[in-house]
Short mmCIF file of C-alpha atoms in Angstrom, two decimals:
data_model
loop_
_atom_site.label_atom_id
_atom_site.label_comp_id
_atom_site.label_asym_id
_atom_site.label_seq_id
_atom_site.Cartn_x
_atom_site.Cartn_y
_atom_site.Cartn_z
CA UNK A 174 -24.13 13.36 10.95
CA UNK A 175 -21.59 16.35 10.67
CA UNK A 176 -19.34 16.79 13.58
CA UNK A 177 -17.49 19.93 14.70
CA UNK A 178 -14.57 20.63 16.68
CA UNK A 179 -14.94 22.63 19.90
CA UNK A 180 -13.10 26.10 20.20
CA UNK A 181 -10.30 24.77 22.45
CA UNK A 182 -9.48 21.88 19.95
CA UNK A 183 -9.31 24.43 17.17
CA UNK A 184 -7.10 26.71 18.73
CA UNK A 185 -4.90 24.13 19.38
CA UNK A 186 -4.65 22.70 16.19
CA UNK A 187 -4.25 26.09 14.61
CA UNK A 188 -0.97 26.40 17.11
CA UNK A 189 0.25 23.40 15.20
CA UNK A 190 -0.07 24.78 12.03
CA UNK A 191 -3.45 22.73 11.06
CA UNK A 192 -6.39 24.80 10.00
CA UNK A 193 -9.69 22.69 9.78
CA UNK A 194 -11.88 23.60 6.61
CA UNK A 195 -14.90 20.96 6.62
CA UNK A 196 -16.03 17.72 8.10
CA UNK A 197 -15.58 14.71 6.02
CA UNK A 198 -16.56 11.63 7.82
CA UNK A 199 -16.29 9.27 10.83
CA UNK A 200 -14.54 5.84 11.31
CA UNK A 201 -14.40 3.58 13.97
CA UNK A 202 -11.67 5.15 15.37
CA UNK A 203 -11.59 8.63 14.73
CA UNK A 204 -13.35 11.66 12.43
CA UNK A 205 -11.83 12.88 9.34
CA UNK A 206 -11.50 16.52 8.38
CA UNK A 207 -10.17 18.30 5.39
CA UNK A 208 -7.72 20.91 6.24
CA UNK A 209 -5.66 24.04 4.78
CA UNK A 210 -2.28 23.58 3.01
CA UNK A 211 -0.13 22.28 5.68
CA UNK A 212 3.74 22.88 5.47
CA UNK A 213 3.31 23.63 2.00
CA UNK A 214 1.29 20.55 0.94
CA UNK A 215 -2.32 20.95 -0.56
CA UNK A 216 -4.96 18.63 -0.90
CA UNK A 217 -5.13 17.33 2.60
CA UNK A 218 -7.09 16.17 5.29
CA UNK A 219 -6.85 15.08 8.83
CA UNK A 220 -7.80 11.97 10.75
CA UNK A 221 -8.42 13.21 14.16
CA UNK A 222 -8.21 10.96 17.39
CA UNK A 223 -9.50 12.45 20.71
CA UNK A 224 -8.58 10.54 23.67
CA UNK A 225 -7.64 7.64 21.95
CA UNK A 226 -4.73 5.35 23.35
CA UNK A 227 -1.53 6.67 22.20
CA UNK A 228 0.08 3.07 21.28
CA UNK A 229 -3.01 2.65 19.05
CA UNK A 230 -2.60 5.71 17.32
CA UNK A 231 1.07 5.40 16.63
CA UNK A 232 0.63 1.87 15.50
CA UNK A 233 -1.60 3.21 12.91
CA UNK A 234 0.60 5.77 11.83
CA UNK A 235 3.61 3.72 11.42
CA UNK A 236 1.51 0.99 9.23
CA UNK A 237 0.36 3.74 6.88
CA UNK A 238 4.07 4.76 6.73
CA UNK A 239 5.39 1.83 6.02
CA UNK A 240 2.88 0.65 3.39
CA UNK A 241 3.48 3.94 1.38
CA UNK A 242 7.04 4.06 1.89
CA UNK A 243 7.42 0.43 0.43
CA UNK A 244 4.57 1.14 -2.29
CA UNK A 245 3.74 4.52 -2.88
CA UNK A 246 1.62 3.37 -5.73
CA UNK A 247 -0.74 1.26 -3.87
CA UNK A 248 -1.26 2.95 -0.68
CA UNK A 249 -2.01 6.41 1.02
CA UNK A 250 0.43 9.02 1.90
CA UNK A 251 0.78 10.38 5.54
CA UNK A 252 2.75 13.56 5.95
CA UNK A 253 2.63 14.01 9.90
CA UNK A 254 1.27 12.58 13.32
CA UNK A 255 0.56 15.84 15.66
CA UNK A 256 -0.11 15.33 19.42
CA UNK A 257 -2.02 18.13 21.23
CA UNK A 258 -3.38 18.81 24.72
CA UNK A 259 -6.88 20.41 25.09
CA UNK A 260 -8.15 21.78 28.28
CA UNK A 261 -11.27 20.50 29.83
CA UNK A 262 -13.72 23.38 29.71
CA UNK A 263 -15.24 21.99 33.00
CA UNK A 264 -12.18 21.01 34.80
CA UNK A 265 -9.50 23.48 33.67
CA UNK A 266 -6.79 21.10 35.75
CA UNK A 267 -7.69 18.30 33.46
CA UNK A 268 -6.26 17.81 30.11
CA UNK A 269 -7.23 15.77 27.21
CA UNK A 270 -4.91 14.40 24.27
CA UNK A 271 -5.79 14.19 20.82
CA UNK A 272 -3.73 13.23 17.58
CA UNK A 273 -4.14 14.52 14.20
CA UNK A 274 -2.68 12.41 11.33
CA UNK A 275 -2.19 14.32 8.39
CA UNK A 276 -2.47 12.89 5.05
CA UNK A 277 -3.43 12.89 1.23
CA UNK A 278 -7.06 13.78 0.77
CA UNK A 279 -8.80 10.66 -1.18
CA UNK A 280 -12.19 10.80 -2.80
CA UNK A 281 -14.75 8.00 -1.78
CA UNK A 282 -16.09 5.15 -3.53
CA UNK A 283 -19.26 5.58 -5.04
CA UNK A 284 -20.91 2.03 -4.67
CA UNK A 285 -24.11 3.02 -6.58
CA UNK A 286 -24.88 2.52 -10.38
CA UNK A 287 -21.44 1.86 -11.84
CA UNK A 288 -20.47 0.02 -14.88
CA UNK A 289 -19.07 -3.46 -14.87
CA UNK A 290 -15.95 -1.78 -16.07
CA UNK A 291 -15.27 0.42 -13.07
CA UNK A 292 -16.81 -2.55 -10.74
CA UNK A 293 -13.88 -4.75 -12.09
CA UNK A 294 -11.23 -2.03 -11.88
CA UNK A 295 -12.17 -1.85 -7.99
CA UNK A 296 -12.31 -5.31 -7.66
CA UNK A 297 -8.63 -5.60 -9.21
CA UNK A 298 -7.20 -2.56 -7.43
CA UNK A 299 -8.25 -3.89 -4.06
CA UNK A 300 -7.13 -7.38 -4.64
CA UNK A 301 -3.89 -6.12 -5.29
CA UNK A 302 -3.45 -3.87 -2.06
CA UNK A 303 -4.66 -6.91 0.16
CA UNK A 304 -2.27 -9.07 -1.64
CA UNK A 305 0.64 -6.86 -0.77
CA UNK A 306 -0.71 -6.46 2.46
CA UNK A 307 -1.04 -10.46 2.83
CA UNK A 308 2.31 -11.41 1.48
CA UNK A 309 3.95 -9.12 4.31
CA UNK A 310 1.73 -10.56 7.09
CA UNK A 311 -0.74 -7.69 7.57
CA UNK A 312 -4.84 -8.78 7.34
CA UNK A 313 -6.89 -5.77 6.86
CA UNK A 314 -9.87 -6.94 8.71
CA UNK A 315 -12.77 -4.36 7.45
CA UNK A 316 -12.54 -4.07 3.42
CA UNK A 317 -15.87 -2.10 3.35
CA UNK A 318 -16.83 1.17 0.94
CA UNK A 319 -16.00 3.20 3.70
CA UNK A 320 -12.47 2.04 3.54
CA UNK A 321 -12.19 1.96 -0.10
CA UNK A 322 -10.83 5.34 -1.76
CA UNK A 323 -9.83 6.73 -5.08
CA UNK A 324 -6.22 8.63 -5.22
CA UNK A 325 -6.03 10.61 -8.03
CA UNK A 326 -2.17 10.44 -7.45
CA UNK A 327 -2.20 6.89 -8.52
CA UNK A 328 -5.38 6.76 -10.47
CA UNK A 329 -6.22 3.58 -8.36
CA UNK A 330 -8.60 2.45 -5.65
CA UNK A 331 -6.68 1.73 -2.40
CA UNK A 332 -7.49 0.46 1.05
CA UNK A 333 -7.42 2.90 3.98
CA UNK A 334 -8.09 2.75 7.70
CA UNK A 335 -5.52 -0.24 9.47
CA UNK A 336 -6.91 0.58 12.95
CA UNK A 337 -8.12 -3.20 13.58
CA UNK A 338 -5.43 -4.44 11.12
CA UNK A 339 -3.62 -7.66 12.37
CA UNK A 340 -0.25 -8.94 11.82
CA UNK A 341 -0.11 -12.54 11.43
CA UNK A 342 0.64 -15.55 8.96
CA UNK A 343 -1.77 -17.58 10.13
CA UNK A 344 -5.44 -17.94 11.78
CA UNK A 345 -6.05 -16.22 14.72
CA UNK A 346 -9.12 -16.15 17.13
CA UNK A 347 -10.44 -13.14 19.13
CA UNK A 348 -13.25 -12.97 22.08
CA UNK A 349 -15.00 -10.56 19.95
CA UNK A 350 -16.31 -9.88 16.40
CA UNK A 351 -13.93 -7.54 14.66
CA UNK A 352 -14.72 -5.54 11.53
CA UNK A 353 -18.14 -4.33 10.10
CA UNK A 354 -21.25 -6.81 10.50
CA UNK A 355 -22.45 -6.25 6.82
CA UNK A 356 -19.39 -7.16 5.08
CA UNK A 357 -17.97 -9.62 8.10
CA UNK A 358 -17.39 -13.03 6.88
CA UNK A 359 -19.32 -15.82 8.89
CA UNK A 360 -16.11 -17.05 10.65
CA UNK A 361 -15.36 -13.35 11.53
CA UNK A 362 -18.74 -13.17 12.99
CA UNK A 363 -18.03 -16.14 15.34
CA UNK A 364 -14.29 -14.34 16.19
CA UNK A 365 -12.43 -16.26 14.10
CA UNK A 366 -10.50 -14.60 11.04
CA UNK A 367 -7.69 -15.37 8.49
CA UNK A 368 -6.74 -13.93 4.83
CA UNK A 369 -9.80 -15.66 3.22
CA UNK A 370 -11.93 -13.27 5.51
CA UNK A 371 -10.60 -10.25 3.99
CA UNK A 372 -11.15 -11.70 0.69
CA UNK A 373 -14.79 -12.47 1.78
CA UNK A 374 -15.29 -8.83 2.65
CA UNK A 375 -14.25 -7.54 -0.36
CA UNK A 376 -16.46 -9.97 -2.37
CA UNK A 377 -19.33 -8.50 -0.44
CA UNK A 378 -18.53 -4.90 -1.56
CA UNK A 379 -18.21 -5.91 -5.15
CA UNK A 380 -21.47 -7.87 -4.54
CA UNK A 381 -22.98 -4.87 -3.38
CA UNK A 382 -21.70 -2.75 -6.10
CA UNK A 383 -23.52 -5.16 -8.49
CA UNK A 384 -26.84 -5.19 -7.03
CA UNK A 385 -27.10 -3.26 -3.80
CA UNK A 386 -27.44 -4.03 0.04
CA UNK A 387 -29.64 -7.08 0.60
CA UNK A 388 -30.25 -7.14 4.30
CA UNK A 389 -30.26 -4.73 7.05
CA UNK A 390 -28.23 -5.61 10.42
CA UNK A 391 -30.39 -5.51 13.56
CA UNK A 392 -30.00 -3.81 16.30
CA UNK A 393 -29.12 -5.35 19.78
CA UNK A 394 -26.06 -7.03 21.62
CA UNK A 395 -23.14 -8.03 20.07
CA UNK A 396 -23.27 -11.74 20.57
CA UNK A 397 -26.90 -12.13 19.39
CA UNK A 398 -26.52 -9.76 16.09
CA UNK A 399 -23.59 -11.73 15.36
CA UNK A 400 -25.48 -15.17 15.78
CA UNK A 401 -28.58 -13.88 13.71
CA UNK A 402 -26.24 -12.38 10.58
CA UNK A 403 -24.31 -15.58 10.89
CA UNK A 404 -27.39 -17.59 10.12
CA UNK A 405 -28.43 -14.83 7.34
CA UNK A 406 -25.34 -15.03 5.44
CA UNK A 407 -25.59 -19.02 5.66
CA UNK A 408 -28.87 -18.75 3.55
CA UNK A 409 -27.48 -15.96 1.37
CA UNK A 410 -28.00 -17.20 -2.25
CA UNK A 411 -25.47 -17.22 -4.72
CA UNK A 412 -25.90 -14.45 -7.62
CA UNK A 413 -27.12 -15.65 -10.98
CA UNK A 414 -24.83 -15.58 -13.87
CA UNK A 415 -27.67 -14.96 -16.66
CA UNK A 416 -28.75 -11.85 -14.66
CA UNK A 417 -25.42 -9.61 -15.26
CA UNK A 418 -23.68 -8.17 -18.52
CA UNK A 419 -20.14 -10.38 -17.28
CA UNK A 420 -20.97 -13.58 -16.10
CA UNK A 421 -17.41 -14.25 -15.22
CA UNK A 422 -17.29 -11.15 -12.76
CA UNK A 423 -20.17 -12.85 -11.15
CA UNK A 424 -18.31 -16.40 -10.65
CA UNK A 425 -15.52 -14.42 -9.14
CA UNK A 426 -17.71 -12.89 -6.75
CA UNK A 427 -19.75 -15.72 -5.91
CA UNK A 428 -16.15 -17.89 -5.21
CA UNK A 429 -15.18 -14.72 -3.08
CA UNK A 430 -18.33 -14.94 -0.82
CA UNK A 431 -19.11 -18.57 -0.31
CA UNK A 432 -20.44 -19.10 2.81
CA UNK A 433 -17.90 -22.18 3.63
CA UNK A 434 -14.19 -20.64 3.80
CA UNK A 435 -12.91 -23.91 2.22
CA UNK A 436 -15.07 -23.34 -0.67
CA UNK A 437 -13.77 -19.78 -1.34
CA UNK A 438 -10.19 -18.67 -3.17
CA UNK A 439 -7.20 -20.15 -0.96
CA UNK A 440 -5.69 -16.94 -1.45
CA UNK A 441 -5.39 -13.62 -3.10
CA UNK A 442 -3.27 -15.08 -6.00
CA UNK A 443 -5.98 -17.55 -7.09
CA UNK A 444 -8.77 -14.90 -7.14
CA UNK A 445 -6.09 -12.29 -8.81
CA UNK A 446 -5.43 -14.92 -11.47
CA UNK A 447 -8.94 -15.05 -12.46
CA UNK A 448 -9.61 -11.15 -12.49
CA UNK A 449 -6.17 -10.89 -14.56
CA UNK A 450 -7.81 -13.40 -17.06
CA UNK A 451 -11.02 -11.48 -17.31
CA UNK A 452 -9.05 -8.44 -17.65
CA UNK A 453 -7.44 -9.65 -20.68
CA UNK A 454 -9.85 -11.97 -22.31
CA UNK A 455 -13.28 -10.66 -21.81
CA UNK A 456 -14.78 -8.86 -24.70
CA UNK A 457 -18.15 -7.73 -23.20
CA UNK A 458 -16.05 -5.90 -20.77
CA UNK A 459 -14.90 -2.41 -22.40
CA UNK A 460 -12.21 -2.33 -20.03
CA UNK A 461 -9.82 0.31 -20.74
CA UNK A 462 -5.76 0.19 -20.63
CA UNK A 463 -5.77 2.18 -17.31
CA UNK A 464 -7.55 -0.77 -15.60
CA UNK A 465 -4.89 -3.47 -16.83
CA UNK A 466 -1.84 -4.05 -14.36
CA UNK A 467 1.50 -2.09 -15.07
CA UNK A 468 4.01 -4.55 -17.10
CA UNK A 469 6.92 -2.53 -15.53
CA UNK A 470 7.97 -2.48 -12.31
CA UNK A 471 10.46 -0.03 -10.60
CA UNK A 472 12.39 -0.69 -7.79
CA UNK A 473 13.79 1.71 -5.49
CA UNK A 474 16.36 0.67 -3.06
CA UNK A 475 17.58 3.37 -0.50
CA UNK A 476 20.49 3.10 1.42
CA UNK A 477 19.71 5.41 3.97
CA UNK A 478 22.34 5.44 6.66
CA UNK A 479 25.36 6.33 4.58
CA UNK A 480 24.16 9.29 2.73
CA UNK A 481 22.93 11.72 5.03
CA UNK A 482 19.41 12.91 3.72
CA UNK A 483 18.71 10.29 1.33
CA UNK A 484 15.76 8.98 3.29
CA UNK A 485 13.13 6.67 2.12
CA UNK A 486 10.49 9.55 2.41
CA UNK A 487 12.46 11.78 0.29
CA UNK A 488 12.89 9.40 -2.66
CA UNK A 489 9.25 8.57 -2.55
CA UNK A 490 8.49 12.29 -2.62
CA UNK A 491 10.76 12.93 -5.79
CA UNK A 492 8.81 9.67 -7.26
CA UNK A 493 5.48 10.88 -6.50
CA UNK A 494 5.91 14.23 -8.29
CA UNK A 495 6.85 11.99 -11.40
CA UNK A 496 3.98 10.90 -13.50
CA UNK A 497 4.81 7.39 -14.71
CA UNK A 498 2.24 6.34 -16.87
CA UNK A 499 0.89 3.71 -14.44
CA UNK A 500 4.34 2.14 -13.47
CA UNK A 501 4.60 0.76 -10.25
CA UNK A 502 7.25 2.45 -8.16
CA UNK A 503 8.14 1.00 -5.10
CA UNK A 504 10.83 2.37 -2.56
CA UNK A 505 12.30 0.39 0.26
CA UNK A 506 15.28 0.92 2.25
CA UNK A 507 18.43 -0.91 2.88
CA UNK A 508 20.33 -0.26 5.79
CA UNK A 509 23.93 -1.07 4.62
CA UNK A 510 26.47 1.54 3.86
CA UNK A 511 27.07 1.00 0.27
CA UNK A 512 29.54 2.97 -2.19
CA UNK A 513 30.99 2.13 -5.64
CA UNK A 514 34.66 0.97 -5.82
CA UNK A 515 36.96 -0.34 -8.63
CA UNK A 516 39.80 -2.60 -9.25
CA UNK A 517 42.66 -2.32 -11.50
CA UNK A 518 41.26 -3.02 -14.44
CA UNK A 519 38.44 -0.31 -13.82
CA UNK A 520 35.64 -2.76 -12.78
CA UNK A 521 32.84 -0.90 -11.00
CA UNK A 522 32.26 -2.87 -7.73
CA UNK A 523 29.21 -2.20 -5.37
CA UNK A 524 31.05 -2.46 -1.76
CA UNK A 525 29.23 -3.02 1.37
CA UNK A 526 31.38 -2.60 4.47
CA UNK A 527 28.90 -3.48 7.11
CA UNK A 528 26.68 -6.30 6.32
CA UNK A 529 27.49 -7.67 2.98
CA UNK A 530 24.82 -10.03 2.77
CA UNK A 531 21.92 -7.77 4.29
CA UNK A 532 21.15 -5.76 1.22
CA UNK A 533 21.21 -9.35 -0.91
CA UNK A 534 18.57 -10.32 1.34
CA UNK A 535 16.54 -7.02 1.42
CA UNK A 536 16.70 -7.07 -2.21
CA UNK A 537 15.58 -10.71 -2.34
CA UNK A 538 12.98 -9.96 0.12
CA UNK A 539 11.32 -6.91 -1.88
CA UNK A 540 11.79 -8.89 -5.41
CA UNK A 541 9.60 -11.71 -4.23
CA UNK A 542 6.98 -9.52 -2.87
CA UNK A 543 6.61 -8.15 -5.89
CA UNK A 544 7.00 -11.59 -8.10
CA UNK A 545 4.58 -12.83 -5.54
CA UNK A 546 1.62 -10.35 -6.68
CA UNK A 547 2.07 -11.54 -10.28
CA UNK A 548 2.78 -15.15 -9.52
CA UNK A 549 0.66 -17.62 -11.46
CA UNK A 550 -1.22 -14.86 -13.34
CA UNK A 551 0.23 -15.84 -16.70
CA UNK A 552 1.26 -11.87 -16.70
CA UNK A 553 5.15 -11.26 -15.70
CA UNK A 554 6.34 -7.58 -15.42
CA UNK A 555 9.85 -6.22 -16.35
CA UNK A 556 11.35 -5.67 -12.87
CA UNK A 557 13.72 -2.85 -12.77
CA UNK A 558 16.18 -1.64 -9.90
CA UNK A 559 17.34 1.91 -8.45
CA UNK A 560 19.75 1.51 -6.16
CA UNK A 561 19.66 5.14 -4.95
CA UNK A 562 22.45 7.06 -2.67
CA UNK A 563 25.41 5.26 -3.33
CA UNK A 564 28.62 7.58 -3.45
CA UNK A 565 32.17 6.85 -4.10
CA UNK A 566 34.28 6.51 -1.00
CA UNK A 567 37.11 8.96 -1.76
CA UNK A 568 40.19 7.65 0.01
CA UNK A 569 43.59 8.77 0.00
CA UNK A 570 45.41 6.13 -2.11
CA UNK A 571 48.82 5.76 -3.78
CA UNK A 572 47.09 4.55 -6.99
CA UNK A 573 45.14 7.27 -9.15
CA UNK A 574 42.49 4.92 -9.97
CA UNK A 575 41.35 4.39 -6.55
CA UNK A 576 40.57 8.00 -6.64
CA UNK A 577 38.22 8.09 -9.69
CA UNK A 578 34.80 9.02 -9.15
CA UNK A 579 31.78 6.81 -10.24
CA UNK A 580 29.76 8.26 -12.81
CA UNK A 581 26.64 9.82 -11.77
CA UNK A 582 24.58 6.85 -13.00
CA UNK A 583 25.94 3.53 -13.75
CA UNK A 584 23.99 0.85 -15.70
CA UNK A 585 24.54 -3.10 -15.38
CA UNK A 586 23.09 -6.47 -15.34
CA UNK A 587 25.80 -8.21 -12.90
CA UNK A 588 27.85 -6.46 -10.12
CA UNK A 589 30.21 -7.31 -7.56
CA UNK A 590 29.13 -7.28 -3.78
CA UNK A 591 31.98 -7.98 -1.45
CA UNK A 592 33.18 -10.57 -3.84
CA UNK A 593 30.01 -12.23 -4.98
CA UNK A 594 28.90 -11.97 -8.28
CA UNK A 595 25.33 -11.23 -8.33
CA UNK A 596 23.34 -11.51 -11.51
CA UNK A 597 20.33 -9.47 -11.49
CA UNK A 598 18.67 -10.61 -14.54
CA UNK A 599 18.40 -14.40 -12.92
CA UNK A 600 16.30 -12.58 -10.30
CA UNK A 601 13.81 -11.50 -12.76
CA UNK A 602 15.22 -7.70 -12.85
CA UNK A 603 15.77 -6.38 -16.33
CA UNK A 604 17.77 -3.61 -15.67
CA UNK A 605 19.78 -1.96 -12.77
CA UNK A 606 20.78 1.86 -12.25
CA UNK A 607 23.13 2.93 -9.53
CA UNK A 608 22.46 6.57 -8.81
CA UNK A 609 24.34 8.66 -6.40
CA UNK A 610 22.68 12.17 -6.13
CA UNK A 611 18.71 13.13 -5.81
CA UNK A 612 18.91 15.20 -8.72
CA UNK A 613 20.23 12.58 -10.71
CA UNK A 614 17.15 10.21 -9.40
CA UNK A 615 14.99 13.00 -10.96
CA UNK A 616 16.57 13.17 -14.29
CA UNK A 617 16.77 9.36 -14.65
CA UNK A 618 13.04 9.00 -13.82
CA UNK A 619 12.29 12.13 -16.44
CA UNK A 620 14.01 10.25 -19.29
CA UNK A 621 11.76 8.56 -22.21
CA UNK A 622 12.67 4.98 -21.30
CA UNK A 623 9.92 5.61 -18.31
CA UNK A 624 7.65 7.45 -20.15
CA UNK A 625 6.30 4.98 -23.02
CA UNK A 626 3.37 3.05 -23.01
CA UNK A 627 3.21 0.71 -19.73
CA UNK A 628 0.35 -1.56 -20.58
CA UNK A 629 -0.20 -4.49 -22.42
CA UNK A 630 -2.17 -3.81 -25.60
#
């Protein structure tokens, strides 16, 4: 059903520089509209929240920002969150509040008549998204076709809509069902969810892509509908592998959608291991190399407090403008002040005057997340690291070697941090580049070293 905005809403949005061009769709928390170019950016849309709690909107916006800024190759980019006050047409003294979350426009998932190759790519991309979210303790809680979109910027399918996502490292219980009935796990229909529930719901999406919908969700009170659907899913038969082009894909889907939670994959990692094995070995699925995971990862650590203007968002923007042939690029913040210094033998040293341990801790945490996504896959990417925003601290010293400027870019495998030798090679990081200017970063990313084939043939 197409929705439209009132004249008052359109006027208020225009005053903020947002011009709506067409209605795209509706979600549980808001409607989505395409918009004209906003602050020089094209190809955008807005998620529109009308009279929605401020805290819930801010929380969803910050979650989008957090996921994109730390993993721009896997999540949707948001540009702005704009609040407006709309006068009530019947009661002029009363105002309604609304919010417009400006974000990149994505293409909806088409679940009908798709090839096995395409379905496998959707499964791999969404598992990677869920895996990253689970590593940092976020359960999506609503994987469904409407929340799976294709991003032309990355060439991947990504999960959106974190309005009902939940941050927890274990299982939690609620008094009501949360999610979309058709895809909701059996335990979710009884108000208990875990990370395995996310896997079940994604499995239901892939199952639907293979055979279509199998039952209609009845109308009625939430409790009665949840009970009826629980029994429907209890009697849902596993797919027959002999009926499909790729039996291994069907086996994976069957395991994702087991009624008994204990019979499913224990976590995303176990599921991804089977998916990657399928990508590598299956001869009856003509998988293109774009479907396969990148074998190189570029981490970009940004120390945003020392050099003014070197923010995570700005580095993410630089990365977004580059075409890195499928390389996964992750930008994450480091709160320490960093700069290069040198000893009397002219050896370079990365110095952190505030909290020397924080940099290593942040790096280790991010590195563990990336390794976690590939652990036990029999597939280990080369990880490269850029430390962006490092600047030589000019000090008036007697010795001339203290006044030497560090080069614009400095490559290393080991480095001293506050007197401690850090071996990046031992951390699984292939190469480290220390960069101290945004324009140097642009040149670095455009080098041929990051333009070659990034997929294992």
